[in-house]
């Protein structure tokens, strides 16, 4: 399968597993899980194809259950589902990539999750530049996760090292030059 074909299937999977499972007659079980055989039937692809897309996905967006009978998106959902993340203690500093055009609003309201379940943060500045570039001229914000934890914020980490939280108030944010 070529990279273009893999990307197309990955996008379909993101749509179904994060946003609109009902568009193909599926529902997400707690944790965001869907039976693999149902997803294969819905997307009309083989298990071999699915395995290849999951294994080669640039951001490791999807994961199988331990018995490999179920699959889910690791994060990024807007569909209503209890994702059952377990709280974890983040590193002292995290980063968020965004576009310069959002900064004024971000320093007014903080980082908000919008349609998604959480605000997405990372330990990796480089990745965050790429994430910000999706929206315009990229800029990276430093998040004082240590202070947030001591002030009572909860964090979650996904299997591909994306850190999630509910809201980052402006006082914990600093623009990196
Ligand atoms: C911004 C990708 C104005 C926020 C990435 C972002 C990520 C505000 C945009 C994942 C704001 C939302 C998520 C405020 C936040 N005022 N703008 N108060 N607070 N924003 O796509 O973080 O490829 O929903 O900075 O790798 O860009 O999909 O979130 O620019 O992990 O797997 O509003 O999506 O992963 O955009 O990206 P998004 P995001 P995937």
Tab-separated table of C-alpha atoms and ligand atoms in Angstrom:
chain	number	residue	atom	x	y	z
A	1	UNK	CA	0.000	0.000	0.000
A	2	UNK	CA	1.391	3.444	-0.788
A	3	UNK	CA	1.633	6.298	1.705
A	4	UNK	CA	-1.279	8.170	0.163
A	5	UNK	CA	-3.602	5.186	0.544
A	6	UNK	CA	-2.493	4.689	4.154
A	7	UNK	CA	-3.153	8.349	4.921
A	8	UNK	CA	-6.610	8.164	3.394
A	9	UNK	CA	-7.532	5.164	5.556
A	10	UNK	CA	-5.994	6.818	8.642
A	11	UNK	CA	-8.177	9.877	8.070
A	12	UNK	CA	-11.274	7.708	7.709
A	13	UNK	CA	-10.334	5.930	10.927
A	14	UNK	CA	-9.864	9.222	12.776
A	15	UNK	CA	-13.263	10.373	11.599
A	16	UNK	CA	-14.976	7.168	12.734
A	17	UNK	CA	-13.004	6.477	15.931
A	18	UNK	CA	-12.817	10.067	17.169
A	19	UNK	CA	-15.742	11.984	15.808
A	20	UNK	CA	-18.606	10.251	13.981
A	21	UNK	CA	-18.765	6.484	14.674
A	22	UNK	CA	-22.483	6.588	13.849
A	23	UNK	CA	-21.657	7.670	10.277
A	24	UNK	CA	-20.889	3.983	9.603
A	25	UNK	CA	-23.288	2.515	12.161
A	26	UNK	CA	-20.742	2.034	14.974
A	27	UNK	CA	-20.773	3.128	18.601
A	28	UNK	CA	-17.755	3.633	20.823
A	29	UNK	CA	-17.596	1.469	23.951
A	30	UNK	CA	-16.129	2.980	27.157
A	31	UNK	CA	-12.450	3.682	26.538
A	32	UNK	CA	-13.297	4.547	22.924
A	33	UNK	CA	-13.108	0.917	21.787
A	34	UNK	CA	-14.663	-0.579	18.665
A	35	UNK	CA	-14.571	-4.262	17.642
A	36	UNK	CA	-11.934	-4.713	14.942
A	37	UNK	CA	-14.164	-6.906	12.772
A	38	UNK	CA	-16.879	-4.231	12.814
A	39	UNK	CA	-14.419	-1.529	11.796
A	40	UNK	CA	-13.074	-3.719	8.975
A	41	UNK	CA	-16.602	-4.279	7.679
A	42	UNK	CA	-17.468	-0.584	7.969
A	43	UNK	CA	-14.350	0.618	6.129
A	44	UNK	CA	-14.298	-2.357	3.740
A	45	UNK	CA	-10.625	-3.105	4.370
A	46	UNK	CA	-8.726	-6.247	5.367
A	47	UNK	CA	-7.108	-6.935	8.716
A	48	UNK	CA	-3.756	-6.876	6.966
A	49	UNK	CA	-4.410	-3.366	5.669
A	50	UNK	CA	-5.561	-2.201	9.096
A	51	UNK	CA	-2.448	-3.655	10.757
A	52	UNK	CA	-0.269	-1.789	8.276
A	53	UNK	CA	-2.041	1.536	8.835
A	54	UNK	CA	-1.858	1.178	12.635
A	55	UNK	CA	1.817	0.172	12.600
A	56	UNK	CA	3.013	2.861	10.198
A	57	UNK	CA	0.884	5.769	11.416
A	58	UNK	CA	3.139	8.813	11.825
A	59	UNK	CA	1.718	9.847	15.188
A	60	UNK	CA	0.713	6.358	16.372
A	61	UNK	CA	-2.863	7.586	16.605
A	62	UNK	CA	-4.484	4.165	17.036
A	63	UNK	CA	-4.014	1.205	19.339
A	64	UNK	CA	-5.309	-2.338	19.634
A	65	UNK	CA	-6.566	-3.842	22.862
A	66	UNK	CA	-4.341	-6.474	24.457
A	67	UNK	CA	-6.239	-9.316	22.789
A	68	UNK	CA	-6.161	-7.357	19.482
A	69	UNK	CA	-9.940	-7.774	19.092
A	70	UNK	CA	-10.650	-4.076	19.634
A	71	UNK	CA	-9.190	-0.821	18.415
A	72	UNK	CA	-9.388	2.828	19.420
A	73	UNK	CA	-7.956	6.253	18.698
A	74	UNK	CA	-5.541	7.179	21.463
A	75	UNK	CA	-6.788	10.780	21.726
A	76	UNK	CA	-8.380	13.630	19.832
A	77	UNK	CA	-12.018	12.585	20.280
A	78	UNK	CA	-15.035	14.824	19.994
A	79	UNK	CA	-17.618	11.979	20.145
A	80	UNK	CA	-19.276	11.528	23.517
A	81	UNK	CA	-17.548	8.634	25.246
A	82	UNK	CA	-15.873	7.967	28.584
A	83	UNK	CA	-12.236	7.526	27.566
A	84	UNK	CA	-11.251	6.118	30.972
A	85	UNK	CA	-7.847	7.761	31.028
A	86	UNK	CA	-5.898	7.309	34.231
A	87	UNK	CA	-4.445	10.388	35.871
A	88	UNK	CA	-0.666	10.719	35.649
A	89	UNK	CA	1.943	13.190	36.846
A	90	UNK	CA	3.399	15.183	33.955
A	91	UNK	CA	6.937	16.507	33.585
A	92	UNK	CA	7.376	19.981	35.082
A	93	UNK	CA	7.158	21.655	31.677
A	94	UNK	CA	4.944	20.822	28.729
A	95	UNK	CA	4.471	22.540	25.372
A	96	UNK	CA	1.530	23.494	23.201
A	97	UNK	CA	1.819	24.386	19.533
A	98	UNK	CA	-0.585	26.919	18.142
A	99	UNK	CA	-0.769	29.726	15.589
A	100	UNK	CA	0.093	33.368	16.310
A	101	UNK	CA	-3.412	34.472	15.319
A	102	UNK	CA	-4.833	32.636	18.377
A	103	UNK	CA	-2.472	34.143	20.949
A	104	UNK	CA	-4.580	37.108	21.962
A	105	UNK	CA	-7.562	34.912	22.701
A	106	UNK	CA	-5.400	32.256	24.383
A	107	UNK	CA	-3.843	34.793	26.756
A	108	UNK	CA	-7.345	35.986	27.572
A	109	UNK	CA	-9.181	32.660	28.034
A	110	UNK	CA	-6.332	30.172	28.385
A	111	UNK	CA	-6.027	27.024	26.288
A	112	UNK	CA	-9.491	25.618	25.762
A	113	UNK	CA	-10.398	22.204	24.429
A	114	UNK	CA	-13.097	23.322	21.996
A	115	UNK	CA	-14.848	20.313	20.460
A	116	UNK	CA	-12.274	17.866	21.750
A	117	UNK	CA	-12.276	16.198	25.174
A	118	UNK	CA	-8.981	17.789	26.236
A	119	UNK	CA	-6.280	20.318	25.473
A	120	UNK	CA	-3.328	18.508	23.820
A	121	UNK	CA	0.190	19.054	25.180
A	122	UNK	CA	3.569	17.458	24.546
A	123	UNK	CA	7.088	17.203	25.914
A	124	UNK	CA	8.399	17.662	22.407
A	125	UNK	CA	8.793	21.240	21.136
A	126	UNK	CA	9.535	20.195	17.559
A	127	UNK	CA	6.287	18.265	17.255
A	128	UNK	CA	4.422	21.248	18.628
A	129	UNK	CA	5.772	23.503	15.881
A	130	UNK	CA	4.338	21.104	13.304
A	131	UNK	CA	1.002	21.010	15.165
A	132	UNK	CA	0.873	24.824	15.259
A	133	UNK	CA	1.689	25.041	11.548
A	134	UNK	CA	-1.626	23.330	10.780
A	135	UNK	CA	-3.359	26.520	11.901
A	136	UNK	CA	-1.076	29.289	10.602
A	137	UNK	CA	2.242	30.813	11.637
A	138	UNK	CA	3.396	28.457	14.407
A	139	UNK	CA	4.270	29.482	17.935
A	140	UNK	CA	5.062	27.306	20.935
A	141	UNK	CA	3.736	27.990	24.399
A	142	UNK	CA	5.373	26.636	27.518
A	143	UNK	CA	2.994	25.258	30.122
A	144	UNK	CA	3.955	25.298	33.802
A	145	UNK	CA	2.593	21.815	34.442
A	146	UNK	CA	4.316	21.566	37.796
A	147	UNK	CA	2.435	24.578	39.139
A	148	UNK	CA	-0.832	23.359	37.597
A	149	UNK	CA	-0.459	20.013	39.395
A	150	UNK	CA	0.267	21.698	42.689
A	151	UNK	CA	-2.821	23.871	42.146
A	152	UNK	CA	-4.958	20.759	41.591
A	153	UNK	CA	-5.172	20.253	37.808
A	154	UNK	CA	-5.456	16.676	36.538
A	155	UNK	CA	-3.359	15.344	33.660
A	156	UNK	CA	-3.588	12.207	31.551
A	157	UNK	CA	-1.043	10.644	29.233
A	158	UNK	CA	-1.864	8.535	26.197
A	159	UNK	CA	0.072	5.602	24.765
A	160	UNK	CA	1.794	7.878	22.252
A	161	UNK	CA	2.964	10.422	24.818
A	162	UNK	CA	0.354	13.114	24.273
A	163	UNK	CA	-0.425	14.867	27.571
A	164	UNK	CA	-4.029	15.895	28.085
A	165	UNK	CA	-5.718	18.286	30.468
A	166	UNK	CA	-9.013	20.091	30.714
A	167	UNK	CA	-7.988	23.724	30.516
A	168	UNK	CA	-4.789	25.724	30.870
A	169	UNK	CA	-5.478	29.140	32.406
A	170	UNK	CA	-3.343	32.005	31.016
A	171	UNK	CA	-1.261	32.376	34.165
A	172	UNK	CA	0.495	29.037	33.439
A	173	UNK	CA	1.412	29.980	29.874
A	174	UNK	CA	4.525	31.578	28.479
A	175	UNK	CA	5.290	32.330	24.842
A	176	UNK	CA	8.621	30.930	23.673
A	177	UNK	CA	10.551	33.041	21.227
B	1	LIG	C1	-6.342	26.808	19.671
B	1	LIG	C2	-3.332	16.728	16.117
B	1	LIG	C3	-8.225	30.654	20.471
B	1	LIG	C4	-5.326	25.729	19.863
B	1	LIG	C5	-2.177	17.331	16.872
B	1	LIG	C6	-5.329	25.083	18.504
B	1	LIG	C7	-2.655	17.390	18.285
B	1	LIG	C8	-7.425	28.582	21.007
B	1	LIG	C9	-6.773	25.211	18.066
B	1	LIG	C10	-4.153	17.294	18.181
B	1	LIG	C11	-7.726	28.782	22.355
B	1	LIG	C12	-7.553	23.936	18.208
B	1	LIG	C13	-4.792	18.541	18.670
B	1	LIG	C14	-8.330	30.017	22.724
B	1	LIG	C15	-6.835	26.850	22.170
B	1	LIG	N1	-8.549	30.917	21.754
B	1	LIG	N2	-7.659	29.516	20.061
B	1	LIG	N3	-8.660	30.304	23.989
B	1	LIG	N4	-7.356	27.701	23.055
B	1	LIG	N5	-6.859	27.380	20.922
B	1	LIG	O1	-6.842	20.870	16.096
B	1	LIG	O2	-3.997	21.237	19.745
B	1	LIG	O3	-3.052	14.844	13.719
B	1	LIG	O4	-8.505	21.093	18.012
B	1	LIG	O5	-4.066	26.274	20.205
B	1	LIG	O6	-1.002	16.585	16.764
B	1	LIG	O7	-3.997	21.957	17.286
B	1	LIG	O8	-5.304	14.974	14.754
B	1	LIG	O9	-6.125	21.202	18.508
B	1	LIG	O10	-4.488	25.757	17.624
B	1	LIG	O11	-2.176	16.372	19.111
B	1	LIG	O12	-3.732	13.157	15.413
B	1	LIG	O13	-7.364	26.189	18.926
B	1	LIG	O14	-4.453	17.113	16.806
B	1	LIG	O15	-3.249	15.364	16.118
B	1	LIG	O16	-7.145	23.056	17.195
B	1	LIG	O17	-4.327	19.617	17.875
B	1	LIG	P1	-7.227	21.492	17.390
B	1	LIG	P2	-4.527	21.099	18.373
B	1	LIG	P3	-3.872	14.530	14.922
